[in-house]
XYZ file of C-alpha atoms in Angstrom:
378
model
C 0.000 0.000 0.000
C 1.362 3.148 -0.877
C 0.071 5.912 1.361
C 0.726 10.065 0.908
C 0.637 12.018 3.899
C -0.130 15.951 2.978
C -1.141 18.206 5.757
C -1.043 21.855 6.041
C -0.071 23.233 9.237
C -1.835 22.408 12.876
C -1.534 26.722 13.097
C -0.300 27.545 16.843
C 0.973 24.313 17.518
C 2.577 22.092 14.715
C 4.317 23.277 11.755
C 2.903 20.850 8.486
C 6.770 19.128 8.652
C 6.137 17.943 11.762
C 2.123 17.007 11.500
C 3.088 14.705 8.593
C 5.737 13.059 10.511
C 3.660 12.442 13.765
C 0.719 10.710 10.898
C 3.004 8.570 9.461
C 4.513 7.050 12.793
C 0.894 6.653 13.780
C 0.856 4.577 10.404
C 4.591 3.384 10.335
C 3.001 1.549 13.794
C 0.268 -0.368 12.480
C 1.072 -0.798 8.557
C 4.641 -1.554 8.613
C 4.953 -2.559 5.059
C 3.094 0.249 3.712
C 5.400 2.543 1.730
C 4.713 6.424 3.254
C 5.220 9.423 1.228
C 5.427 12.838 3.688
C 4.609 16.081 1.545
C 4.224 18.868 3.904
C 1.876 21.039 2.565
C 0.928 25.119 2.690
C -1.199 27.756 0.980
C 0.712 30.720 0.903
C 0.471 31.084 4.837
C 3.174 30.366 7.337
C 5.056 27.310 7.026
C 4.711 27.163 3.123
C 8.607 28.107 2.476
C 9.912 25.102 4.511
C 7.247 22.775 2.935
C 8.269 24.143 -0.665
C 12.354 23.945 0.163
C 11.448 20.476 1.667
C 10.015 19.451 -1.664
C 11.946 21.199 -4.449
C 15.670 21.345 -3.339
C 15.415 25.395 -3.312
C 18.024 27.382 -1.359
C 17.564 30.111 1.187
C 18.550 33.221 1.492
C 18.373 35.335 4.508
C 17.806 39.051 4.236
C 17.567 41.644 6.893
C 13.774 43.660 6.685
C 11.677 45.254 9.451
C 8.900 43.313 11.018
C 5.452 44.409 10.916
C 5.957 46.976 13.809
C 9.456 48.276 11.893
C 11.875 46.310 13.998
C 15.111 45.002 12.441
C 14.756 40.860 12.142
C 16.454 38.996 9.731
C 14.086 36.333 7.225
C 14.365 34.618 4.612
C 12.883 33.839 1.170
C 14.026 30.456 -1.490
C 15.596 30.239 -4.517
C 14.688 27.588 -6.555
C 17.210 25.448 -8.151
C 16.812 27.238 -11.319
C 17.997 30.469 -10.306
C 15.123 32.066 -12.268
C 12.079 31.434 -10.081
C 11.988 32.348 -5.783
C 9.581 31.982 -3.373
C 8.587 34.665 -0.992
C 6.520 34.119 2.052
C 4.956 36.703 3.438
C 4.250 35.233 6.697
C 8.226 35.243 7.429
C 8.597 39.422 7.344
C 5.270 40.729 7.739
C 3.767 37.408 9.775
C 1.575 37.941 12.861
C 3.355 34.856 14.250
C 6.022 37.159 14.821
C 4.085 39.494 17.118
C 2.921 38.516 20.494
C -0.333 39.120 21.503
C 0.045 42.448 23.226
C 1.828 43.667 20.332
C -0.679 43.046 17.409
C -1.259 46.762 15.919
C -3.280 46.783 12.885
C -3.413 50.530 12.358
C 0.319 50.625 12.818
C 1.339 46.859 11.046
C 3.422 47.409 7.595
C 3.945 44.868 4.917
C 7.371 46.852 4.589
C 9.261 43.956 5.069
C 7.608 41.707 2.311
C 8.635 44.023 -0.266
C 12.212 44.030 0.768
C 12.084 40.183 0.842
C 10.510 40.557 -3.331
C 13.005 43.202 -3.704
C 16.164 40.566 -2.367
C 14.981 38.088 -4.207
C 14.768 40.235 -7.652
C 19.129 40.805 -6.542
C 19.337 37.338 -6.304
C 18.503 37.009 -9.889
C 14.627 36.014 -10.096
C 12.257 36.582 -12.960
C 9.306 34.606 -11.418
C 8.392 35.443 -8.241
C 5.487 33.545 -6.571
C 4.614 35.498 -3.139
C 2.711 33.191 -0.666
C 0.565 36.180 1.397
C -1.084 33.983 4.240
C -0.673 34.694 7.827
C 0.168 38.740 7.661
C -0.275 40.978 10.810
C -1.428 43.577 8.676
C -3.642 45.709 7.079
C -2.246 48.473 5.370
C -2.777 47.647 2.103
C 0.368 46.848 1.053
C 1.277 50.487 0.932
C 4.633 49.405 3.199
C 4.939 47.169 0.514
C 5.139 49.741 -2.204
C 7.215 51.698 -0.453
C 9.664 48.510 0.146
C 10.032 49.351 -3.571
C 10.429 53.033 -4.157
C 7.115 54.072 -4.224
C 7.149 57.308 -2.057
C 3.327 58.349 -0.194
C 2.600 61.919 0.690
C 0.737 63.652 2.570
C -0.468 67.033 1.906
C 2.577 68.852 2.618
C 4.664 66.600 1.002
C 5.897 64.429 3.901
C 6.107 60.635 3.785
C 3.589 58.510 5.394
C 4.460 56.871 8.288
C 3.864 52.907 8.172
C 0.405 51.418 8.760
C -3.246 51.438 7.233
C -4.216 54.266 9.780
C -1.717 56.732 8.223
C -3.159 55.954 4.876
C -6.223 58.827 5.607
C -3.539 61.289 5.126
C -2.236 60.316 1.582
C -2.287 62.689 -1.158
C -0.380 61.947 -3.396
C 2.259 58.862 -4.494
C 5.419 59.449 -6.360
C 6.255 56.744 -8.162
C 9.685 58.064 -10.029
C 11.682 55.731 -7.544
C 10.083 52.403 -8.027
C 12.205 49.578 -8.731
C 12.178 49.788 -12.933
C 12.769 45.433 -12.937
C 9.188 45.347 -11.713
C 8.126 46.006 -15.001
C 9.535 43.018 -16.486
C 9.310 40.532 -12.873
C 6.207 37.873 -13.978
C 4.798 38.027 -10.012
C 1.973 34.982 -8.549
C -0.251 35.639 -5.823
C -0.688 32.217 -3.328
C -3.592 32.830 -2.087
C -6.863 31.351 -0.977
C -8.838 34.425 -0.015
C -11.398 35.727 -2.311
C -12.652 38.743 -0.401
C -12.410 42.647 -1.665
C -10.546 45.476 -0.183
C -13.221 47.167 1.364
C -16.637 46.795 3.088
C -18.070 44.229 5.057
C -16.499 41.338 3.909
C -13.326 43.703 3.097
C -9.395 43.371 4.478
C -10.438 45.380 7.877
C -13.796 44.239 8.408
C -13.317 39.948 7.788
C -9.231 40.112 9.151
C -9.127 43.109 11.269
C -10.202 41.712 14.279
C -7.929 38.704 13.883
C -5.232 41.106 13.797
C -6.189 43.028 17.079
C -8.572 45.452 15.227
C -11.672 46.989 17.742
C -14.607 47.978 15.650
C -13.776 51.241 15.836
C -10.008 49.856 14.326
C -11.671 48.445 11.474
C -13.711 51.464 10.538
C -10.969 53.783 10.374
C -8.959 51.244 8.347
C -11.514 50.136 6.297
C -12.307 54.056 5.307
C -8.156 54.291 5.069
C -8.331 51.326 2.919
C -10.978 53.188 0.703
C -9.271 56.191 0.314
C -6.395 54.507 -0.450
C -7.758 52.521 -3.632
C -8.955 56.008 -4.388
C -5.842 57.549 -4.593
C -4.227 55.420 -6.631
C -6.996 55.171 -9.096
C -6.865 58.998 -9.359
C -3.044 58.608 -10.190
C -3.618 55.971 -12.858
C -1.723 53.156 -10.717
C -4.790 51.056 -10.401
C -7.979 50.578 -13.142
C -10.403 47.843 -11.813
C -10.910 47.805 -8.206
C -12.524 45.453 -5.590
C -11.487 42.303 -7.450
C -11.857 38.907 -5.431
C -9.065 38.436 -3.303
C -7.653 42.531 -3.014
C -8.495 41.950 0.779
C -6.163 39.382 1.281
C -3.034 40.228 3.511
C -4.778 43.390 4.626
C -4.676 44.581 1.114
C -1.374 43.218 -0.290
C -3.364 41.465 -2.567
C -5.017 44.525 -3.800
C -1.330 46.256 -4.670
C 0.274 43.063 -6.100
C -2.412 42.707 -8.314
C -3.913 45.815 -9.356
C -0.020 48.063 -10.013
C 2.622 45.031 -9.812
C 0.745 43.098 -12.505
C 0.437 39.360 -10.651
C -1.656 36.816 -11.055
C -3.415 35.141 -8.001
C -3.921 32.093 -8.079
C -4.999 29.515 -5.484
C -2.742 29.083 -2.867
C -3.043 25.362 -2.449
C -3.184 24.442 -5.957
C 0.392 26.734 -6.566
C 2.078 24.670 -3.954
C 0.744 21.431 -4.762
C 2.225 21.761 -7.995
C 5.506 23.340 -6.791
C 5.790 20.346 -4.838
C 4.821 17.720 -7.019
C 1.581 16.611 -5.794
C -0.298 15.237 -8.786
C 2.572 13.134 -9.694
C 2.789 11.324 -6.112
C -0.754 10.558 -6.573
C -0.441 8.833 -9.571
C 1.129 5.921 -7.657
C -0.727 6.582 -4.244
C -3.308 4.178 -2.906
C -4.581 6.493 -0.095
C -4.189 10.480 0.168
C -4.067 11.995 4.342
C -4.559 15.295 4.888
C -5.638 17.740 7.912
C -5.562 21.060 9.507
C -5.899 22.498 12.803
C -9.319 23.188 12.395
C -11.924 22.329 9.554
C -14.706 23.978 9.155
C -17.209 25.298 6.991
C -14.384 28.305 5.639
C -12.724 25.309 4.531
C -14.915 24.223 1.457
C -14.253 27.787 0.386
C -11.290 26.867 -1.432
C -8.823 25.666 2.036
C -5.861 23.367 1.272
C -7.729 19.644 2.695
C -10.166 20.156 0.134
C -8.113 21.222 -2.597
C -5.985 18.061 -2.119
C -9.373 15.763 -1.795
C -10.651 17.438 -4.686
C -7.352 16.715 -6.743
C -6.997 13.462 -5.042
C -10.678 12.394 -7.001
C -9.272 13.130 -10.352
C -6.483 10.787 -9.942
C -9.065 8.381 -8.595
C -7.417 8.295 -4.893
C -9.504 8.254 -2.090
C -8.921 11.229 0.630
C -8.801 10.922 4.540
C -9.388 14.000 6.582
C -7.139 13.963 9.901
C -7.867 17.697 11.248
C -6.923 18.718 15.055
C -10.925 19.736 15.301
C -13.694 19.781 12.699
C -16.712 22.579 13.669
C -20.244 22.104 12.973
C -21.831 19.635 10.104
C -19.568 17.468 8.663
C -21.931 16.278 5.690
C -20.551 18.907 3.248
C -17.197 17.188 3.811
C -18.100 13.927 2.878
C -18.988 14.829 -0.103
C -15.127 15.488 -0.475
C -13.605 12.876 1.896
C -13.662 9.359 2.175
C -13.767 9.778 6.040
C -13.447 12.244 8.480
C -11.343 12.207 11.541
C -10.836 14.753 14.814
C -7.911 14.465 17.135
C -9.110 16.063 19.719
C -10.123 13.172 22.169
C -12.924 15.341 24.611
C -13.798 18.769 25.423
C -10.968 20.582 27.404
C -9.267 23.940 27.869
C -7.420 24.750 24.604
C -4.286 24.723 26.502
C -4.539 21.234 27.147
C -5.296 20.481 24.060
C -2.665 21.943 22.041
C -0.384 20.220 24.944
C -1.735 16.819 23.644
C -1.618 18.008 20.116
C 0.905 15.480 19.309
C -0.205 12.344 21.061
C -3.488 12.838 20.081
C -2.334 13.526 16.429
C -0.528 9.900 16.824
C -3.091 7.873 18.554
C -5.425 8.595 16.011
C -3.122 8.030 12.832
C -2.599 4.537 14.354
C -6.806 4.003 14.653
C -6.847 4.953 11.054
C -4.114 2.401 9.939
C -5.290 -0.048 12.102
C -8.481 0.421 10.486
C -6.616 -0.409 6.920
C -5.645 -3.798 8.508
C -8.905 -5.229 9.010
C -10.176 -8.432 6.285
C -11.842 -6.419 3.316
C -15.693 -6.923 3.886
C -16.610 -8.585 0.716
């Protein structure tokens, strides 16, 4: 039996590396001639760069950039072995698992650091950039970005902007005579599994603000920040069609990689299954595993499990669904999974569970496999 083990992240607890490994022990224990395939997976979010270096050989580089509140950390981006194509994550300069919980800011957050990391990776020689934009602390949209790259924002009297969404109010003007000229000819992709627009209620500051630390009186004055923004630029001629599905992503970035650099988004967890080399393990795969921290009904929207089940059908391989907790109905889900599986044993405090994260993880990989032993039925 030849079994492949792709899981995204358990977020706040195990990085996807480490969640396939604990599956396949589980497995390794029960099904000890069973051949086991580990493809840590991601969709643009945090943990994506090691699962795409893990798969494709790529190289990092490490680059000093500020952090979402402008501190001085050093992270790092991949360059693939073709020295053409890198791989940026956004989560690694601009992350909000960088950030404790005191510090989250979202009216003072920049993506400043992801553009240096796109701007790095351009010295190091790329042409294709793919930019993974999950798991940002911001929502500024990606004006700290821009300004990564030359773009200068003004205000009135012909200051700068300071960094953050909330500054964004005061813009009146962008000069763009400084932006990075190898832009122009840079073919950019957008990971990314988010399909809401920049502004309004299911906008950047309205759906993420309040993951980010936003109050509802945050995510008015961002979202109206965020609105004058798009307006600006549109004045200038920098950006035509606005509001397009998935602008809101990344508190915006989307919006400004899209709309003035020119990318194309694309779904996060179908990019990295095929920078990985997904389809191809499946040709040869009896069984698919996959799992998240938590399923639920965001997931059918487009979320890495069922992107893999659904790819997992066309090659005619069923698809297991391992997830530390799955919310509310499950009968959407089996109409993309063979089965369904929690890890989470009882109801507890969520400190305790994420402490038993990994032993639950394993005691029910080995229930599955065990389950694989049994005499078929018929």
């Amino acid at each position: 039996m030849h079994i492949v083990i792709a899981a995204d992240s358990y977020k706040g607890c195990m990085r996807s590396d480490d969640v396939c490994a604990v599956i396949a022990a589980g497995f390794a224990a029960e099904l000890p001639t069973a051949e086991l395939c580990c493809v840590p997976m991601g969709d643009g979010g945090e943990g994506t760069l090691a699962a795409v270096v893990a798969a494709t050989g790529a190289t990092l580089r490490s680059v000093p950039v500020l952090d979402p509140l402008g501190r001085g950390i050093t992270a790092q981006f991949a360059m693939m072995p073709d020295g053409r194509r890198a791989f940026v994550e956004m989560a690694a300069a601009s992350g909000i698992e960088l950030l404790r919980a005191a510090e989250l800011d979202p009216l003072r957050a920049t993506s400043y650091g992801t553009g240096q990391l796109i701007r790095a990776a351009m010295d190091a020689g790329a042409k294709e950039i793919v930019v993974g934009i999950g798991g940002s602390a911001t929502v500024d949209g990606g004006a700290g970005l821009l300004q990564a790259l030359g773009y200068r924002l003004l205000d009135a009297d012909g200051r700068e902007l300071p960094h953050g969404g909330a500054a964004l109010a005061c813009l009146a003007a962008i000069d763009s005579g400084g932006c990075d000229k190898r832009l122009r000819a840079l073919r950019l992709q957008v990971a990314c599994d988010v399909t809401n627009p920049l502004t309004g209620p299911r906008g950047a500051a309205a759906v993420f603000g309040p993951q980010k630390g936003a109050t509802p009186a945050m995510v008015a004055e961002l979202d109206a920040a965020l609105t004058h923004w798009a307006a600006v630029l549109q004045a200038q001629g920098l950006a035509k069609d606005l509001d397009q599905p998935g602008d809101g992503a990344a508190g915006g970035v989307g919006f400004v990689l899209r709309a003035i650099a020119g990318a194309d988004m694309r779904s996060g967890a179908r990019m990295v299954a095929e920078l990985v080399g997904l389809p191809e393990k499946l040709r040869r795969a009896d069984l698919l595993i996959t799992g998240e921290g938590r399923t639920d009904r965001q997931s059918l929207d487009g979320k890495l499990p069922v992107v893999l089940a659904d790819l997992a059908r066309a090659a005619g391989v069923p698809c297991v669904l391992l997830s530390g907790a799955i919310e509310g109905d499950q009968e959407p889900l089996r109409a993309h999974f063979a089965a369904c599986f929690s890890t989470v044993p009882a109801v507890m405090p969520l400190d305790e569970v994420l402490a038993q994260a990994r032993q639950s993880l394993y005691d029910q990989s080995r229930a599955i496999a065990a389950m694989l032993r049994l005499p078929h039925p018929y």
